[in-house]
Amino acid sequence: MGSVVFTSLRSRLIGVYVGLVVIGFGGLTLLAGRQIAVSAYDDFGSSLHIHALLLASRLGEPLEKSPETAVPLMQDLADQLDGQVAIFDPAGNFVFSSDFNPVDLVSTNSYIIKENYDGVKTIYVSTPITNEESEIGGYVQIGVPASVPQTAVTQRWIALGIGFLLFSLLGFGVSLWLLTTLTKPLARLEQTALKMADGDLSQRVAPLPNDEIGHVGAAFNTMAARVEAIVTEQRAFAGNASHELRTPLTTIRLRTEWLQSGQLDAQTSQQYIAEIDSEARRMSRLVADLLLLSRLDVGDERLDIGRLWLVLEREYEKTAVSKQITLTIHPPSAPLPPIRANLNHAQVVFR
């Protein structure tokens, strides 16, 4: 099966958001799970150590007088913890245990995880048994299968997994809503542009939110209005051009038909030829004027009025002198704002 190609902006953004949600929440879930697992084992080890201390405080005198009396206490704790309780002498040698299976003494201030005689991972804690003179009379050791705290850790992992799934779904829903608010205006903008491309220049984008996409929509509407105005002017220009050129063309066609008929005398023929030449010149001037009008698009060019006046003054200075006309400049105290015009086009207007 071929790979999925994310071609649309919506698909790419959804992929990115979902990836961020999964990576972010997944990373936090893994980190929290590891911390919870370590904390669960530490808490369980601390709890076992407290049980060992309590049992050691109760076994100090019985072990000295009658070791057999300590067995019920050990058995009760072993049943309570579902584990094994063992006694060692001061030298660390095994004495007896609640299940009568020998084990090695684990000397540590904390807990340790190792396999027992059956190959089962077990958590061991040990503590010394002291008498009233603070002399060590032996050691008590508690061993509980690691599956006991692991069950609690597994339950917490399940809770974290459910939380991760719920937060991921919530994040996906929020991301989908956010993407919809972003891409829906773009889709409307696209549809409007396609309708304009099909010839409906009156199309405009409906009001959008006052954000970056809304600003794009407003700019699009401004551009669309200008395009519609330009096209309208072009159509008007084409209509005016056809109307202005129709009259001389009709005159020329009628005169050439009469000349081709051979029914005109020499004087009338010369008159028609002169009229054809006059109409041709007229049509040439009309074409020149129309071309000039078509080029008079000022666009966004800015023209300094003072500069325009200096150009006109230099151009008409000799003509003004020959006709005894005095040109006087009265510049304003403050510079005039520039106008939207082309210098060459403005010169044509003043000629």
Short mmCIF file of C-alpha atoms in Angstrom, two decimals:
data_model
loop_
_atom_site.label_atom_id
_atom_site.label_comp_id
_atom_site.label_asym_id
_atom_site.label_seq_id
_atom_site.Cartn_x
_atom_site.Cartn_y
_atom_site.Cartn_z
CA MET A 1 0.00 0.00 0.00
CA GLY A 2 1.41 3.38 -1.03
CA SER A 3 2.33 6.00 1.51
CA VAL A 4 -0.14 8.80 2.27
CA VAL A 5 0.84 12.14 0.79
CA PHE A 6 -0.34 15.20 2.73
CA THR A 7 -1.01 17.64 -0.08
CA SER A 8 -3.46 20.03 1.55
CA LEU A 9 -2.61 22.58 4.21
CA ARG A 10 -5.31 21.11 6.45
CA SER A 11 -3.82 17.61 6.23
CA ARG A 12 -0.30 18.83 6.94
CA LEU A 13 -1.38 20.90 9.93
CA ILE A 14 -3.45 18.03 11.33
CA GLY A 15 -0.43 15.74 10.95
CA VAL A 16 1.80 18.23 12.75
CA TYR A 17 -0.69 18.87 15.56
CA VAL A 18 -1.42 15.18 16.10
CA GLY A 19 2.31 14.45 16.09
CA LEU A 20 2.94 17.17 18.67
CA VAL A 21 0.07 15.93 20.84
CA VAL A 22 1.25 12.32 20.67
CA ILE A 23 4.90 13.19 21.25
CA GLY A 24 4.14 15.71 24.01
CA PHE A 25 1.54 13.73 25.93
CA GLY A 26 3.31 10.45 25.21
CA GLY A 27 6.61 11.79 26.52
CA LEU A 28 4.98 13.17 29.64
CA THR A 29 3.14 9.88 30.17
CA LEU A 30 6.34 7.84 29.89
CA LEU A 31 8.22 10.19 32.20
CA ALA A 32 5.40 10.19 34.75
CA GLY A 33 5.06 6.41 34.50
CA ARG A 34 8.74 5.84 35.19
CA GLN A 35 8.66 8.19 38.15
CA ILE A 36 5.52 6.52 39.50
CA ALA A 37 7.10 3.05 39.11
CA VAL A 38 10.24 4.10 40.98
CA SER A 39 8.15 5.81 43.65
CA ALA A 40 5.90 2.77 44.02
CA TYR A 41 8.86 0.43 44.58
CA ASP A 42 10.48 2.92 46.99
CA ASP A 43 7.26 3.23 48.97
CA PHE A 44 6.82 -0.54 49.05
CA GLY A 45 10.44 -1.02 50.16
CA SER A 46 9.99 1.59 52.90
CA SER A 47 6.81 -0.15 54.05
CA LEU A 48 8.62 -3.50 54.24
CA HIS A 49 11.45 -1.89 56.17
CA ILE A 50 8.98 -0.51 58.73
CA HIS A 51 7.46 -3.98 59.13
CA ALA A 52 10.96 -5.40 59.63
CA LEU A 53 11.78 -2.79 62.29
CA LEU A 54 8.55 -3.47 64.15
CA LEU A 55 9.13 -7.23 64.03
CA ALA A 56 12.74 -6.83 65.14
CA SER A 57 11.65 -4.77 68.15
CA ARG A 58 9.25 -7.56 69.18
CA LEU A 59 11.72 -10.41 68.57
CA GLY A 60 14.58 -9.13 70.75
CA GLU A 61 13.57 -10.78 74.05
CA PRO A 62 11.88 -13.95 72.64
CA LEU A 63 14.97 -14.91 70.66
CA GLU A 64 17.11 -14.74 73.80
CA LYS A 65 14.75 -16.80 75.97
CA SER A 66 12.94 -19.14 73.59
CA PRO A 67 13.46 -18.81 69.80
CA GLU A 68 10.44 -21.02 69.11
CA THR A 69 8.12 -18.33 70.45
CA ALA A 70 9.16 -16.01 67.59
CA VAL A 71 7.76 -18.37 64.94
CA PRO A 72 4.08 -17.30 65.32
CA LEU A 73 5.04 -13.64 65.03
CA MET A 74 7.07 -14.36 61.91
CA GLN A 75 4.30 -16.50 60.40
CA ASP A 76 1.63 -13.88 61.04
CA LEU A 77 3.69 -11.20 59.27
CA ALA A 78 4.53 -13.54 56.40
CA ASP A 79 0.84 -14.34 55.90
CA GLN A 80 -0.04 -10.67 56.11
CA LEU A 81 2.55 -9.69 53.46
CA ASP A 82 2.18 -12.90 51.41
CA GLY A 83 5.95 -13.29 51.62
CA GLN A 84 8.75 -14.85 53.66
CA VAL A 85 10.23 -13.82 57.01
CA ALA A 86 13.66 -15.22 57.94
CA ILE A 87 15.91 -15.00 61.04
CA PHE A 88 19.72 -14.90 60.98
CA ASP A 89 22.22 -15.07 63.83
CA PRO A 90 24.59 -12.19 64.63
CA ALA A 91 27.17 -13.72 62.24
CA GLY A 92 24.66 -13.61 59.39
CA ASN A 93 24.02 -17.36 59.28
CA PHE A 94 20.54 -18.59 58.41
CA VAL A 95 18.57 -19.82 61.45
CA PHE A 96 15.01 -20.47 60.21
CA SER A 97 12.21 -18.86 58.16
CA SER A 98 8.43 -18.81 58.03
CA ASP A 99 8.34 -21.25 55.10
CA PHE A 100 11.38 -23.29 56.25
CA ASN A 101 13.28 -22.50 53.02
CA PRO A 102 16.81 -21.14 53.56
CA VAL A 103 17.82 -17.80 52.04
CA ASP A 104 20.90 -15.61 52.15
CA LEU A 105 21.08 -12.50 54.30
CA VAL A 106 20.77 -9.29 52.33
CA SER A 107 22.65 -6.61 54.20
CA THR A 108 21.42 -3.25 52.96
CA ASN A 109 19.95 -0.06 54.33
CA SER A 110 17.37 -0.06 51.57
CA TYR A 111 15.56 -2.74 49.61
CA ILE A 112 17.05 -4.97 46.96
CA ILE A 113 15.43 -7.00 44.19
CA LYS A 114 16.84 -10.46 43.46
CA GLU A 115 15.60 -13.93 42.59
CA ASN A 116 14.71 -16.29 45.43
CA TYR A 117 15.33 -20.03 45.60
CA ASP A 118 12.43 -20.60 43.11
CA GLY A 119 13.77 -18.08 40.60
CA VAL A 120 11.05 -15.54 41.43
CA LYS A 121 12.05 -11.88 41.59
CA THR A 122 11.67 -10.84 45.19
CA ILE A 123 12.06 -7.62 47.14
CA TYR A 124 14.20 -8.11 50.28
CA VAL A 125 14.73 -5.85 53.29
CA SER A 126 16.64 -6.65 56.48
CA THR A 127 17.26 -5.01 59.84
CA PRO A 128 19.24 -5.98 62.97
CA ILE A 129 17.58 -7.33 66.11
CA THR A 130 18.96 -5.55 69.18
CA ASN A 131 18.47 -6.09 72.88
CA GLU A 132 18.16 -3.52 75.63
CA GLU A 133 21.93 -3.05 75.69
CA SER A 134 21.82 -2.25 71.94
CA GLU A 135 23.67 -5.43 71.21
CA ILE A 136 22.89 -7.19 67.92
CA GLY A 137 21.25 -10.51 68.59
CA GLY A 138 20.56 -11.38 65.00
CA TYR A 139 18.82 -10.14 61.89
CA VAL A 140 15.27 -10.27 60.56
CA GLN A 141 14.71 -10.32 56.80
CA ILE A 142 11.47 -9.95 54.87
CA GLY A 143 11.08 -11.05 51.27
CA VAL A 144 7.97 -10.32 49.17
CA PRO A 145 7.53 -11.17 45.47
CA ALA A 146 8.12 -8.16 43.22
CA SER A 147 4.80 -8.91 41.54
CA VAL A 148 3.01 -7.35 44.52
CA PRO A 149 4.18 -3.75 43.92
CA GLN A 150 4.28 -4.46 40.17
CA THR A 151 0.51 -4.98 40.24
CA ALA A 152 0.05 -1.48 41.66
CA VAL A 153 2.50 -0.09 39.09
CA THR A 154 0.58 -1.81 36.28
CA GLN A 155 -2.67 -0.30 37.50
CA ARG A 156 -1.11 3.15 37.52
CA TRP A 157 0.26 2.58 34.00
CA ILE A 158 -3.25 1.68 32.87
CA ALA A 159 -4.60 4.86 34.47
CA LEU A 160 -1.88 6.89 32.75
CA GLY A 161 -2.66 5.22 29.42
CA ILE A 162 -6.34 6.06 29.73
CA GLY A 163 -5.43 9.65 30.64
CA PHE A 164 -3.07 9.83 27.67
CA LEU A 165 -5.80 8.58 25.34
CA LEU A 166 -8.38 11.04 26.70
CA PHE A 167 -6.00 14.01 26.53
CA SER A 168 -4.90 13.00 23.02
CA LEU A 169 -8.51 12.84 21.84
CA LEU A 170 -9.21 16.19 23.49
CA GLY A 171 -6.09 17.71 21.92
CA PHE A 172 -7.03 16.28 18.53
CA GLY A 173 -10.54 17.72 18.83
CA VAL A 174 -9.24 21.16 19.79
CA SER A 175 -6.66 21.02 16.98
CA LEU A 176 -9.34 20.02 14.48
CA TRP A 177 -11.57 22.90 15.59
CA LEU A 178 -8.68 25.35 15.40
CA LEU A 179 -7.68 24.13 11.94
CA THR A 180 -11.28 24.43 10.76
CA THR A 181 -11.38 28.07 11.87
CA LEU A 182 -8.14 28.66 9.93
CA THR A 183 -8.83 26.74 6.73
CA LYS A 184 -12.54 27.49 6.29
CA PRO A 185 -11.94 31.20 5.47
CA LEU A 186 -9.18 30.14 3.07
CA ALA A 187 -11.59 27.76 1.34
CA ARG A 188 -14.11 30.60 0.96
CA LEU A 189 -11.36 32.79 -0.45
CA GLU A 190 -10.44 30.04 -2.92
CA GLN A 191 -14.05 29.59 -4.08
CA THR A 192 -14.44 33.32 -4.60
CA ALA A 193 -11.22 33.47 -6.64
CA LEU A 194 -12.37 30.54 -8.81
CA LYS A 195 -15.73 32.22 -9.50
CA MET A 196 -13.91 35.40 -10.51
CA ALA A 197 -11.66 33.34 -12.79
CA ASP A 198 -14.84 32.00 -14.45
CA GLY A 199 -15.86 35.57 -15.28
CA ASP A 200 -18.04 36.66 -12.36
CA LEU A 201 -16.08 39.73 -11.32
CA SER A 202 -18.77 40.87 -8.89
CA GLN A 203 -17.79 38.15 -6.42
CA ARG A 204 -16.43 39.26 -3.06
CA VAL A 205 -15.26 37.43 0.04
CA ALA A 206 -17.76 37.55 2.89
CA PRO A 207 -16.59 39.43 6.01
CA LEU A 208 -13.87 37.45 7.79
CA PRO A 209 -12.57 37.64 11.39
CA ASN A 210 -10.35 40.57 12.25
CA ASP A 211 -7.10 38.64 12.04
CA GLU A 212 -4.38 37.95 9.45
CA ILE A 213 -6.71 35.88 7.27
CA GLY A 214 -9.35 38.60 7.54
CA HIS A 215 -6.79 41.15 6.38
CA VAL A 216 -5.97 38.93 3.40
CA GLY A 217 -9.69 38.73 2.58
CA ALA A 218 -10.03 42.53 2.77
CA ALA A 219 -7.00 42.95 0.48
CA PHE A 220 -8.51 40.41 -1.91
CA ASN A 221 -11.80 42.35 -2.02
CA THR A 222 -9.90 45.57 -2.74
CA MET A 223 -7.99 43.87 -5.54
CA ALA A 224 -11.20 42.35 -6.92
CA ALA A 225 -12.88 45.78 -6.97
CA ARG A 226 -9.93 47.24 -8.87
CA VAL A 227 -9.89 44.36 -11.33
CA GLU A 228 -13.62 44.76 -11.94
CA ALA A 229 -13.18 48.52 -12.48
CA ILE A 230 -10.29 47.94 -14.90
CA VAL A 231 -12.24 45.35 -16.88
CA THR A 232 -15.28 47.67 -16.96
CA GLU A 233 -13.10 50.50 -18.25
CA GLN A 234 -11.58 48.23 -20.85
CA ARG A 235 -15.01 47.18 -22.06
CA ALA A 236 -16.09 50.82 -22.20
CA PHE A 237 -12.89 51.65 -24.04
CA ALA A 238 -13.54 48.90 -26.58
CA GLY A 239 -17.14 50.13 -27.05
CA ASN A 240 -16.04 53.75 -27.53
CA ALA A 241 -13.28 52.71 -29.91
CA SER A 242 -15.66 50.67 -32.06
CA HIS A 243 -18.18 53.52 -32.10
CA GLU A 244 -15.61 56.19 -32.99
CA LEU A 245 -14.05 54.06 -35.73
CA ARG A 246 -17.33 52.91 -37.23
CA THR A 247 -18.20 56.30 -38.83
CA PRO A 248 -14.96 56.87 -40.82
CA LEU A 249 -14.87 53.23 -41.82
CA THR A 250 -18.44 53.43 -43.11
CA THR A 251 -17.63 56.57 -45.06
CA ILE A 252 -14.53 54.99 -46.59
CA ARG A 253 -16.41 51.79 -47.50
CA LEU A 254 -19.22 53.75 -49.22
CA ARG A 255 -16.80 55.93 -51.15
CA THR A 256 -14.70 52.98 -52.32
CA GLU A 257 -17.86 51.18 -53.51
CA TRP A 258 -18.81 54.17 -55.66
CA LEU A 259 -15.28 54.45 -57.00
CA GLN A 260 -15.24 50.77 -57.89
CA SER A 261 -18.60 51.03 -59.68
CA GLY A 262 -17.09 53.24 -62.43
CA GLN A 263 -20.20 55.42 -62.60
CA LEU A 264 -18.58 58.61 -61.23
CA ASP A 265 -17.14 61.44 -63.28
CA ALA A 266 -13.56 62.59 -62.75
CA GLN A 267 -14.44 65.53 -60.49
CA THR A 268 -16.62 63.40 -58.18
CA SER A 269 -13.99 60.69 -58.09
CA GLN A 270 -11.34 63.19 -56.99
CA GLN A 271 -13.72 64.50 -54.32
CA TYR A 272 -14.35 60.96 -53.01
CA ILE A 273 -10.62 60.24 -52.95
CA ALA A 274 -10.03 63.42 -50.91
CA GLU A 275 -12.84 62.42 -48.52
CA ILE A 276 -11.34 58.94 -48.15
CA ASP A 277 -7.97 60.50 -47.33
CA SER A 278 -9.59 62.87 -44.83
CA GLU A 279 -11.46 60.03 -43.13
CA ALA A 280 -8.29 57.92 -43.04
CA ARG A 281 -6.42 60.78 -41.35
CA ARG A 282 -9.29 61.22 -38.94
CA MET A 283 -9.25 57.50 -38.15
CA SER A 284 -5.48 57.66 -37.64
CA ARG A 285 -5.90 60.49 -35.12
CA LEU A 286 -8.66 58.56 -33.34
CA VAL A 287 -6.44 55.49 -33.08
CA ALA A 288 -3.56 57.61 -31.73
CA ASP A 289 -5.87 59.23 -29.16
CA LEU A 290 -7.30 55.88 -28.09
CA LEU A 291 -3.84 54.38 -27.71
CA LEU A 292 -2.79 57.39 -25.65
CA LEU A 293 -5.84 57.01 -23.40
CA SER A 294 -5.11 53.31 -22.99
CA ARG A 295 -1.59 54.15 -21.78
CA LEU A 296 -2.69 56.82 -19.30
CA ASP A 297 -2.66 54.43 -16.32
CA VAL A 298 -0.99 56.26 -13.47
CA GLY A 299 -0.69 53.16 -11.27
CA ASP A 300 1.13 53.81 -8.02
CA GLU A 301 3.74 56.24 -9.40
CA ARG A 302 4.14 59.44 -7.38
CA LEU A 303 4.80 62.79 -9.11
CA ASP A 304 6.18 65.94 -7.48
CA ILE A 305 4.12 68.91 -8.67
CA GLY A 306 7.11 71.24 -8.28
CA ARG A 307 9.18 69.04 -10.55
CA LEU A 308 6.36 69.02 -13.14
CA TRP A 309 6.22 72.83 -13.11
CA LEU A 310 9.99 73.13 -13.68
CA VAL A 311 9.81 70.72 -16.61
CA LEU A 312 6.93 72.65 -18.20
CA GLU A 313 8.72 75.95 -17.61
CA ARG A 314 11.86 74.78 -19.42
CA GLU A 315 9.78 73.30 -22.26
CA TYR A 316 7.64 76.40 -22.92
CA GLU A 317 10.16 79.09 -21.97
CA LYS A 318 11.17 79.94 -25.55
CA THR A 319 7.57 79.86 -26.76
CA ALA A 320 6.51 82.19 -23.96
CA VAL A 321 9.32 84.65 -24.73
CA SER A 322 8.48 84.67 -28.45
CA LYS A 323 4.85 85.46 -27.62
CA GLN A 324 5.84 87.99 -24.95
CA ILE A 325 4.35 85.96 -22.14
CA THR A 326 5.92 86.14 -18.67
CA LEU A 327 6.00 82.93 -16.62
CA THR A 328 6.23 83.55 -12.86
CA ILE A 329 6.65 80.86 -10.19
CA HIS A 330 5.06 81.33 -6.76
CA PRO A 331 6.17 78.23 -4.81
CA PRO A 332 4.13 77.43 -1.68
CA SER A 333 5.72 77.81 1.74
CA ALA A 334 5.27 74.10 2.43
CA PRO A 335 5.92 71.34 -0.11
CA LEU A 336 2.82 70.09 -1.85
CA PRO A 337 1.99 66.40 -1.44
CA PRO A 338 2.84 64.22 -4.44
CA ILE A 339 0.09 63.12 -6.81
CA ARG A 340 -0.46 59.75 -8.43
CA ALA A 341 0.62 60.44 -12.01
CA ASN A 342 3.30 59.79 -14.59
CA LEU A 343 5.55 62.69 -15.62
CA ASN A 344 5.33 61.95 -19.35
CA HIS A 345 1.55 61.55 -19.22
CA ALA A 346 1.17 64.81 -17.28
CA GLN A 347 3.26 66.63 -19.93
CA VAL A 348 0.87 65.37 -22.60
CA VAL A 349 -2.10 66.86 -20.72
CA PHE A 350 -0.49 70.36 -20.63
CA ARG A 351 0.54 70.36 -24.28
#
